[in-house]
Short mmCIF file of C-alpha atoms in Angstrom, two decimals:
data_model
loop_
_atom_site.label_atom_id
_atom_site.label_comp_id
_atom_site.label_asym_id
_atom_site.label_seq_id
_atom_site.Cartn_x
_atom_site.Cartn_y
_atom_site.Cartn_z
CA UNK A 1 22.71 13.90 59.54
CA UNK A 2 20.73 10.70 59.48
CA UNK A 3 17.81 10.12 57.14
CA UNK A 4 15.49 9.89 60.18
CA UNK A 5 16.34 13.44 61.23
CA UNK A 6 15.27 14.97 57.89
CA UNK A 7 11.93 16.76 57.77
CA UNK A 8 9.14 15.34 55.58
CA UNK A 9 9.50 18.37 53.27
CA UNK A 10 13.26 17.83 52.91
CA UNK A 11 12.79 14.12 52.21
CA UNK A 12 10.14 14.89 49.57
CA UNK A 13 12.47 17.42 47.94
CA UNK A 14 15.30 14.86 47.90
CA UNK A 15 13.04 12.25 46.31
CA UNK A 16 11.88 14.70 43.64
CA UNK A 17 15.45 15.80 42.93
CA UNK A 18 16.54 12.17 42.54
CA UNK A 19 13.59 11.45 40.23
CA UNK A 20 14.32 14.59 38.20
CA UNK A 21 17.99 13.64 37.87
CA UNK A 22 17.04 10.15 36.72
CA UNK A 23 14.49 11.50 34.23
CA UNK A 24 17.01 14.03 32.90
CA UNK A 25 19.59 11.30 32.34
CA UNK A 26 16.96 9.15 30.60
CA UNK A 27 15.87 12.07 28.41
CA UNK A 28 19.45 12.91 27.49
CA UNK A 29 20.12 9.26 26.74
CA UNK A 30 16.99 9.04 24.60
CA UNK A 31 17.92 12.28 22.85
CA UNK A 32 21.39 10.95 22.11
CA UNK A 33 19.92 7.72 20.73
CA UNK A 34 17.52 9.70 18.53
CA UNK A 35 20.37 11.94 17.35
CA UNK A 36 22.46 8.88 16.50
CA UNK A 37 19.56 7.39 14.54
CA UNK A 38 19.03 10.65 12.65
CA UNK A 39 22.74 10.85 11.80
CA UNK A 40 22.71 7.21 10.73
CA UNK A 41 19.64 7.72 8.54
CA UNK A 42 21.16 10.83 6.96
CA UNK A 43 24.43 9.01 6.31
CA UNK A 44 22.62 6.08 4.69
CA UNK A 45 20.81 8.46 2.33
CA UNK A 46 24.11 10.03 1.29
CA UNK A 47 25.62 6.61 0.64
CA UNK A 48 25.17 5.46 -2.98
CA UNK A 49 22.86 2.45 -3.49
CA UNK A 50 24.42 -0.91 -4.33
CA UNK A 51 25.95 -0.95 -7.78
CA UNK A 52 29.25 -0.39 -9.54
CA UNK A 53 28.13 2.66 -11.48
CA UNK A 54 28.16 6.37 -10.70
CA UNK A 55 25.52 7.91 -8.40
CA UNK A 56 25.53 11.52 -9.55
CA UNK A 57 23.75 14.20 -7.51
CA UNK A 58 22.04 17.17 -9.12
CA UNK A 59 19.22 19.66 -8.76
CA UNK A 60 16.82 21.33 -11.18
CA UNK A 61 14.85 24.55 -10.87
CA UNK A 62 11.28 24.90 -12.13
CA UNK A 63 7.91 26.52 -11.39
CA UNK A 64 7.57 24.44 -8.19
CA UNK A 65 11.02 25.44 -6.96
CA UNK A 66 14.12 23.27 -6.81
CA UNK A 67 14.09 19.48 -6.78
CA UNK A 68 17.06 17.24 -6.09
CA UNK A 69 17.79 14.19 -8.17
CA UNK A 70 20.34 11.43 -8.65
CA UNK A 71 21.39 9.97 -11.96
CA UNK A 72 22.69 6.41 -12.13
CA UNK A 73 25.31 5.85 -14.83
CA UNK A 74 26.45 2.27 -15.50
CA UNK A 75 30.17 1.58 -14.98
CA UNK A 76 32.85 1.50 -17.66
CA UNK A 77 30.69 2.97 -20.40
CA UNK A 78 32.55 3.10 -23.67
CA UNK A 79 30.32 5.09 -25.99
CA UNK A 80 30.80 5.28 -29.71
CA UNK A 81 31.11 8.81 -31.15
CA UNK A 82 27.69 10.41 -31.01
CA UNK A 83 26.12 7.46 -29.17
CA UNK A 84 23.39 8.23 -26.66
CA UNK A 85 21.71 5.94 -24.15
CA UNK A 86 18.05 5.41 -23.20
CA UNK A 87 16.84 7.19 -20.08
CA UNK A 88 14.53 5.61 -17.51
CA UNK A 89 12.90 8.07 -15.08
CA UNK A 90 11.88 6.52 -11.74
CA UNK A 91 9.47 8.35 -9.41
CA UNK A 92 9.37 7.10 -5.81
CA UNK A 93 6.25 6.77 -3.69
CA UNK A 94 5.24 8.45 -0.42
CA UNK A 95 7.63 7.91 2.47
CA UNK A 96 10.49 7.08 0.11
CA UNK A 97 13.55 8.83 -1.24
CA UNK A 98 15.19 8.38 -4.61
CA UNK A 99 17.84 6.21 -2.99
CA UNK A 100 15.19 4.06 -1.28
CA UNK A 101 13.49 3.53 -4.62
CA UNK A 102 16.77 2.59 -6.30
CA UNK A 103 17.52 0.02 -3.59
CA UNK A 104 13.97 -1.37 -3.62
CA UNK A 105 13.54 -1.69 -7.39
CA UNK A 106 17.14 -2.68 -8.22
CA UNK A 107 16.63 -0.99 -11.58
CA UNK A 108 20.33 -0.08 -11.59
CA UNK A 109 21.28 -3.75 -12.02
CA UNK A 110 19.23 -3.89 -15.19
CA UNK A 111 20.79 -0.62 -16.34
CA UNK A 112 24.24 -2.16 -15.93
CA UNK A 113 23.28 -5.08 -18.14
CA UNK A 114 21.20 -3.23 -20.74
CA UNK A 115 23.21 0.03 -20.86
CA UNK A 116 20.81 2.81 -19.99
CA UNK A 117 20.73 5.76 -17.58
CA UNK A 118 18.34 5.96 -14.63
CA UNK A 119 17.07 9.24 -13.21
CA UNK A 120 15.69 9.36 -9.65
CA UNK A 121 14.04 12.73 -8.90
CA UNK A 122 13.26 13.35 -5.23
CA UNK A 123 10.35 15.19 -3.67
CA UNK A 124 11.19 17.99 -1.24
CA UNK A 125 9.68 17.52 2.22
CA UNK A 126 8.86 21.23 2.29
CA UNK A 127 6.63 20.64 -0.75
CA UNK A 128 5.01 17.57 0.85
CA UNK A 129 5.72 16.46 4.41
CA UNK A 130 5.21 12.78 3.55
CA UNK A 131 7.46 12.97 0.50
CA UNK A 132 4.52 12.41 -1.89
CA UNK A 133 4.44 13.94 -5.34
CA UNK A 134 1.53 16.40 -5.51
CA UNK A 135 -0.14 14.76 -8.52
CA UNK A 136 -3.65 15.57 -7.25
CA UNK A 137 -3.25 19.34 -6.70
CA UNK A 138 -4.68 20.23 -10.10
CA UNK A 139 -7.18 22.89 -9.06
CA UNK A 140 -4.48 24.91 -7.33
CA UNK A 141 -2.01 24.47 -10.20
CA UNK A 142 0.52 22.87 -7.87
CA UNK A 143 0.46 19.57 -9.77
CA UNK A 144 1.23 21.19 -13.12
CA UNK A 145 4.02 23.27 -11.57
CA UNK A 146 5.58 20.14 -10.09
CA UNK A 147 5.25 18.29 -13.39
CA UNK A 148 7.00 21.16 -15.18
CA UNK A 149 9.77 21.08 -12.58
CA UNK A 150 10.28 17.36 -13.14
CA UNK A 151 10.48 18.02 -16.87
CA UNK A 152 13.17 20.60 -16.12
CA UNK A 153 15.15 17.88 -14.33
CA UNK A 154 14.74 15.53 -17.29
CA UNK A 155 15.80 18.24 -19.74
CA UNK A 156 18.82 19.04 -17.60
CA UNK A 157 19.95 15.42 -17.68
CA UNK A 158 19.38 15.26 -21.45
CA UNK A 159 21.59 18.33 -21.82
CA UNK A 160 24.41 17.31 -19.48
CA UNK A 161 24.69 13.57 -20.11
CA UNK A 162 24.65 11.22 -23.14
CA UNK A 163 20.90 10.53 -22.86
CA UNK A 164 18.75 10.03 -25.94
CA UNK A 165 15.71 12.33 -25.90
CA UNK A 166 14.00 9.96 -28.35
CA UNK A 167 14.25 7.06 -25.90
CA UNK A 168 12.85 8.29 -22.58
CA UNK A 169 10.50 6.18 -20.44
CA UNK A 170 8.99 6.94 -17.04
CA UNK A 171 7.80 4.69 -14.21
CA UNK A 172 6.51 5.30 -10.70
CA UNK A 173 5.07 3.69 -7.60
CA UNK A 174 1.89 4.94 -5.89
CA UNK A 175 2.07 8.77 -5.87
CA UNK A 176 5.02 8.42 -8.24
CA UNK A 177 2.84 6.39 -10.60
CA UNK A 178 0.13 9.05 -10.58
CA UNK A 179 2.71 11.79 -11.19
CA UNK A 180 4.17 9.73 -14.05
CA UNK A 181 0.69 9.61 -15.61
CA UNK A 182 0.34 13.37 -15.21
CA UNK A 183 3.68 13.92 -16.95
CA UNK A 184 2.74 11.57 -19.79
CA UNK A 185 -0.59 13.30 -20.35
CA UNK A 186 0.89 16.81 -20.10
CA UNK A 187 3.93 16.02 -22.25
CA UNK A 188 2.87 12.95 -24.29
CA UNK A 189 5.41 13.44 -27.07
CA UNK A 190 8.32 13.38 -24.62
CA UNK A 191 7.92 9.76 -23.48
CA UNK A 192 7.99 6.53 -25.44
CA UNK A 193 6.56 4.46 -22.57
CA UNK A 194 5.06 4.85 -19.12
CA UNK A 195 4.62 2.35 -16.27
CA UNK A 196 2.22 2.89 -13.38
CA UNK A 197 2.67 0.63 -10.35
CA UNK A 198 -0.12 0.83 -7.73
CA UNK A 199 -1.28 4.27 -8.82
CA UNK A 200 -4.58 6.14 -9.08
CA UNK A 201 -6.46 6.31 -12.38
CA UNK A 202 -5.57 9.41 -14.44
CA UNK A 203 -8.06 12.23 -14.07
CA UNK A 204 -9.61 10.75 -10.91
CA UNK A 205 -8.57 13.55 -8.53
CA UNK A 206 -8.12 17.30 -8.61
CA UNK A 207 -7.65 18.10 -4.93
CA UNK A 208 -6.54 16.46 -1.65
CA UNK A 209 -10.16 15.60 -0.80
CA UNK A 210 -10.87 13.89 -4.12
CA UNK A 211 -7.48 12.14 -3.96
CA UNK A 212 -8.56 10.20 -0.87
CA UNK A 213 -11.72 9.07 -2.64
CA UNK A 214 -9.75 8.17 -5.75
CA UNK A 215 -7.42 5.99 -3.71
CA UNK A 216 -10.51 4.07 -2.60
CA UNK A 217 -11.55 3.59 -6.22
CA UNK A 218 -14.00 6.50 -6.50
CA UNK A 219 -14.15 9.45 -8.94
CA UNK A 220 -13.36 7.38 -12.05
CA UNK A 221 -13.32 9.68 -15.11
CA UNK A 222 -16.14 9.39 -17.70
CA UNK A 223 -15.51 7.01 -20.56
CA UNK A 224 -16.22 8.96 -23.81
CA UNK A 225 -12.92 9.72 -25.53
CA UNK A 226 -13.40 13.48 -25.60
CA UNK A 227 -14.30 13.57 -21.91
CA UNK A 228 -11.35 11.34 -21.01
CA UNK A 229 -8.98 13.57 -22.92
CA UNK A 230 -10.30 16.62 -21.07
CA UNK A 231 -10.12 14.92 -17.67
CA UNK A 232 -6.56 13.73 -18.24
CA UNK A 233 -5.41 17.00 -19.72
CA UNK A 234 -3.84 15.17 -22.66
CA UNK A 235 -2.60 17.22 -25.57
CA UNK A 236 -4.63 14.95 -27.84
CA UNK A 237 -6.24 11.52 -27.91
CA UNK A 238 -5.96 8.55 -30.29
CA UNK A 239 -2.43 9.39 -31.45
CA UNK A 240 -0.20 11.01 -28.84
CA UNK A 241 -0.37 9.11 -25.57
CA UNK A 242 2.59 6.75 -25.06
CA UNK A 243 1.97 3.04 -24.43
CA UNK A 244 1.17 2.28 -20.80
CA UNK A 245 2.06 -0.64 -18.52
CA UNK A 246 -0.18 -0.96 -15.44
CA UNK A 247 0.92 -3.11 -12.47
CA UNK A 248 -1.25 -3.47 -9.37
CA UNK A 249 -1.73 -5.99 -6.58
CA UNK A 250 -5.19 -7.30 -5.78
CA UNK A 251 -4.36 -7.15 -2.05
CA UNK A 252 -3.51 -3.44 -2.08
CA UNK A 253 -5.11 -1.81 0.97
CA UNK A 254 -3.76 1.69 0.27
CA UNK A 255 -4.75 2.29 -3.36
CA UNK A 256 -7.77 0.24 -4.40
CA UNK A 257 -7.00 -2.39 -7.02
CA UNK A 258 -10.01 -1.13 -8.98
CA UNK A 259 -7.75 1.73 -10.06
CA UNK A 260 -5.80 -0.69 -12.24
CA UNK A 261 -8.75 -1.56 -14.49
CA UNK A 262 -9.92 2.08 -14.43
CA UNK A 263 -6.46 3.25 -15.51
CA UNK A 264 -6.26 0.72 -18.34
CA UNK A 265 -9.79 1.53 -19.50
CA UNK A 266 -9.25 5.30 -19.46
CA UNK A 267 -5.99 4.98 -21.41
CA UNK A 268 -7.53 2.52 -23.86
CA UNK A 269 -10.50 4.81 -24.55
CA UNK A 270 -8.16 7.75 -25.06
CA UNK A 271 -6.08 5.77 -27.56
CA UNK A 272 -8.90 3.87 -29.24
CA UNK A 273 -7.57 0.50 -28.07
CA UNK A 274 -9.61 -2.65 -27.40
CA UNK A 275 -8.90 -5.36 -24.79
CA UNK A 276 -7.88 -8.84 -25.81
CA UNK A 277 -8.25 -12.08 -23.89
CA UNK A 278 -6.62 -12.19 -20.47
CA UNK A 279 -3.86 -14.72 -19.86
CA UNK A 280 -2.40 -16.06 -16.63
CA UNK A 281 1.34 -16.13 -15.98
CA UNK A 282 3.41 -17.37 -13.06
CA UNK A 283 7.15 -17.85 -12.71
CA UNK A 284 8.20 -20.38 -10.10
CA UNK A 285 6.70 -19.62 -6.69
CA UNK A 286 6.21 -15.91 -7.36
CA UNK A 287 2.75 -14.38 -7.19
CA UNK A 288 0.75 -15.19 -10.34
CA UNK A 289 -0.53 -12.35 -12.51
CA UNK A 290 -3.30 -11.88 -15.01
CA UNK A 291 -2.25 -9.97 -18.13
CA UNK A 292 -4.55 -8.16 -20.55
CA UNK A 293 -3.30 -6.32 -23.65
CA UNK A 294 -5.30 -3.47 -25.17
CA UNK A 295 -4.40 -2.99 -28.83
CA UNK A 296 -5.18 -0.73 -31.75
CA UNK A 297 -4.05 -1.42 -35.30
CA UNK A 298 -1.81 -4.26 -34.16
CA UNK A 299 0.03 -2.05 -31.64
CA UNK A 300 -0.22 -2.42 -27.87
CA UNK A 301 -1.52 0.75 -26.21
CA UNK A 302 -1.96 -0.70 -22.71
CA UNK A 303 -0.77 -3.80 -20.88
CA UNK A 304 -2.58 -4.49 -17.61
CA UNK A 305 -0.91 -6.79 -15.05
CA UNK A 306 -3.08 -7.69 -12.05
CA UNK A 307 -0.90 -9.44 -9.48
CA UNK A 308 -2.50 -11.90 -7.05
CA UNK A 309 -1.63 -11.51 -3.37
CA UNK A 310 0.43 -8.34 -3.82
CA UNK A 311 -0.14 -5.43 -1.44
CA UNK A 312 0.95 -1.81 -1.79
CA UNK A 313 4.52 -2.63 -2.77
CA UNK A 314 6.92 -2.78 -5.70
CA UNK A 315 6.54 -6.29 -7.06
CA UNK A 316 9.73 -8.33 -6.91
CA UNK A 317 11.53 -5.61 -4.97
CA UNK A 318 14.24 -5.97 -2.32
CA UNK A 319 12.88 -7.77 0.74
CA UNK A 320 14.65 -5.43 3.17
CA UNK A 321 12.82 -2.30 2.00
CA UNK A 322 9.43 -0.82 2.84
CA UNK A 323 6.80 -0.88 0.06
CA UNK A 324 8.65 -3.79 -1.55
CA UNK A 325 7.55 -7.42 -2.01
CA UNK A 326 10.21 -9.91 -3.04
CA UNK A 327 7.59 -12.61 -3.69
CA UNK A 328 6.02 -10.79 -6.62
CA UNK A 329 6.95 -10.92 -10.32
CA UNK A 330 9.98 -8.73 -11.07
CA UNK A 331 8.32 -5.41 -11.91
CA UNK A 332 11.65 -3.79 -12.85
CA UNK A 333 12.28 -6.41 -15.53
CA UNK A 334 8.71 -6.04 -16.77
CA UNK A 335 9.02 -2.25 -16.90
CA UNK A 336 12.31 -2.30 -18.79
CA UNK A 337 11.14 -4.98 -21.24
CA UNK A 338 8.00 -2.92 -21.95
CA UNK A 339 10.00 0.28 -22.47
CA UNK A 340 12.67 -1.40 -24.59
CA UNK A 341 9.97 -2.81 -26.88
CA UNK A 342 8.56 0.68 -27.43
CA UNK A 343 12.04 2.03 -28.15
CA UNK A 344 12.55 -0.64 -30.82
CA UNK A 345 9.14 -0.21 -32.39
CA UNK A 346 9.44 3.57 -32.67
CA UNK A 347 13.09 3.67 -33.76
CA UNK A 348 13.66 5.32 -37.18
CA UNK A 349 14.13 2.80 -39.97
CA UNK A 350 17.48 3.05 -41.71
#
């Protein structure tokens, strides 16, 4: 039967059938491509990050449920009898995984050289669809439950591996930085140092609504020491809070750079520290930074690093990763140097 002899209705049906077949093939092809991408993404997350050490998977149970983690252990460790290693806890930001954060920060390379363990807890997407730590859910109690669950992960690592509970430091990016601050204020005696990179000032938010304002630089806590201690939920002020390193880019469009000064000021008030003169520092062609130390009794309570031209990204991180700026000062080196100094200064004298 020739095409001319077909009725208009039959020809319309044939056209629609052809279009449907074509669309079905396109949809199936698109679905297959999406499935391949999902499988590839899942496989990449299961693959250990670059490094010669061990990438050990684990999970801890706490008030907020279970949280996965990975522990990085440097290669060929030959420990002396009874020897234990420092532990660096690294909290990723929104939209990241523990593996992403390890690749971006390259903290494992420093661990290889300096001989310490690195713990990468990971937020569950059922707890937060964007993978953010719920640092701001204080009114509901969700933040405290999550902090307690992270402490359970830290305690589990201290129990199972040769980690020194007297030499634990914690660092985080963005939501991870704010959760690190919450942990340090809830459990101040458990950490010898804390580093906040591009985070919100402690005590600036208690709910999702106030968190958005805090990210814009609003809701800064009051300055009197007693009020700051209450807002932060610290066990005490003047004596217990661990030294703090603050890193923030002045071109951050996600978390206002004003949070950096607010964070340093709040921590300084809570510890009775006073700011010294700011100094400028630049290495090669990397972004310059302005550094201000807040001290009390000759000891540094806060170091504030304001980085010129840096957006919402880990300074000096791997160029291939999101939320990572290779042109900035090496934040991982700065974080470890800050923590190592606190370990030395608080070590028992023989």
